[in-house]
Coordinates of C-alpha atoms in Angstrom, one line a residue:
X712 CA -48.4 -32.5 -16.2
X713 CA -48.2 -36.3 -16.0
X714 CA -47.3 -38.0 -12.7
X715 CA -45.7 -41.5 -12.3
X716 CA -47.2 -43.4 -9.4
X717 CA -45.9 -46.5 -7.9
X718 CA -47.4 -48.8 -5.2
X719 CA -45.7 -52.0 -4.0
X720 CA -43.6 -53.4 -1.4
X721 CA -40.2 -52.3 -0.2
X722 CA -38.5 -54.3 -2.7
X723 CA -40.1 -52.4 -5.5
X724 CA -39.0 -49.1 -3.9
X725 CA -35.5 -50.3 -3.5
X726 CA -35.4 -51.5 -7.3
X727 CA -36.3 -48.0 -8.4
X728 CA -33.8 -46.4 -5.8
X729 CA -36.6 -44.7 -3.9
X730 CA -35.6 -43.7 -0.4
X731 CA -38.1 -44.5 2.4
X732 CA -37.8 -44.8 6.4
X733 CA -36.4 -48.3 7.0
X734 CA -38.4 -48.5 10.3
X735 CA -41.2 -49.3 8.1
X736 CA -39.6 -52.8 7.8
X737 CA -40.7 -53.5 11.3
X738 CA -44.4 -53.1 10.8
X739 CA -46.2 -56.5 11.3
X740 CA -49.1 -55.7 9.1
X741 CA -48.9 -56.0 5.4
X742 CA -47.9 -52.6 3.9
X743 CA -48.2 -51.0 0.6
X744 CA -45.5 -48.3 -0.1
X745 CA -46.4 -45.5 -2.4
X746 CA -44.3 -43.0 -4.3
X747 CA -45.0 -40.3 -6.8
X748 CA -42.5 -39.2 -9.3
X749 CA -39.7 -41.3 -7.7
X750 CA -40.4 -39.7 -4.2
X751 CA -41.6 -41.8 -1.3
X752 CA -45.2 -40.5 -0.6
X753 CA -46.3 -42.8 2.2
X754 CA -47.8 -46.2 3.1
X755 CA -51.1 -48.0 3.6
X756 CA -51.4 -50.8 6.0
X757 CA -53.7 -53.7 5.3
X758 CA -54.7 -55.9 8.3
X759 CA -57.4 -58.6 8.7
X760 CA -59.1 -59.4 11.9
X761 CA -58.4 -63.1 13.1
X762 CA -61.4 -65.1 12.9

């Protein structure tokens, strides 16, 4: 069975009408939202230490 994976920002998930927790918009770090078969699956945060 093939699965359709998506990873991107909240704009991408909205474009494909994939529901996700709107509180994620308040996360300060860069986040990558993920979806599998048009279902929100989770997110990854990306943060860099200030030098």
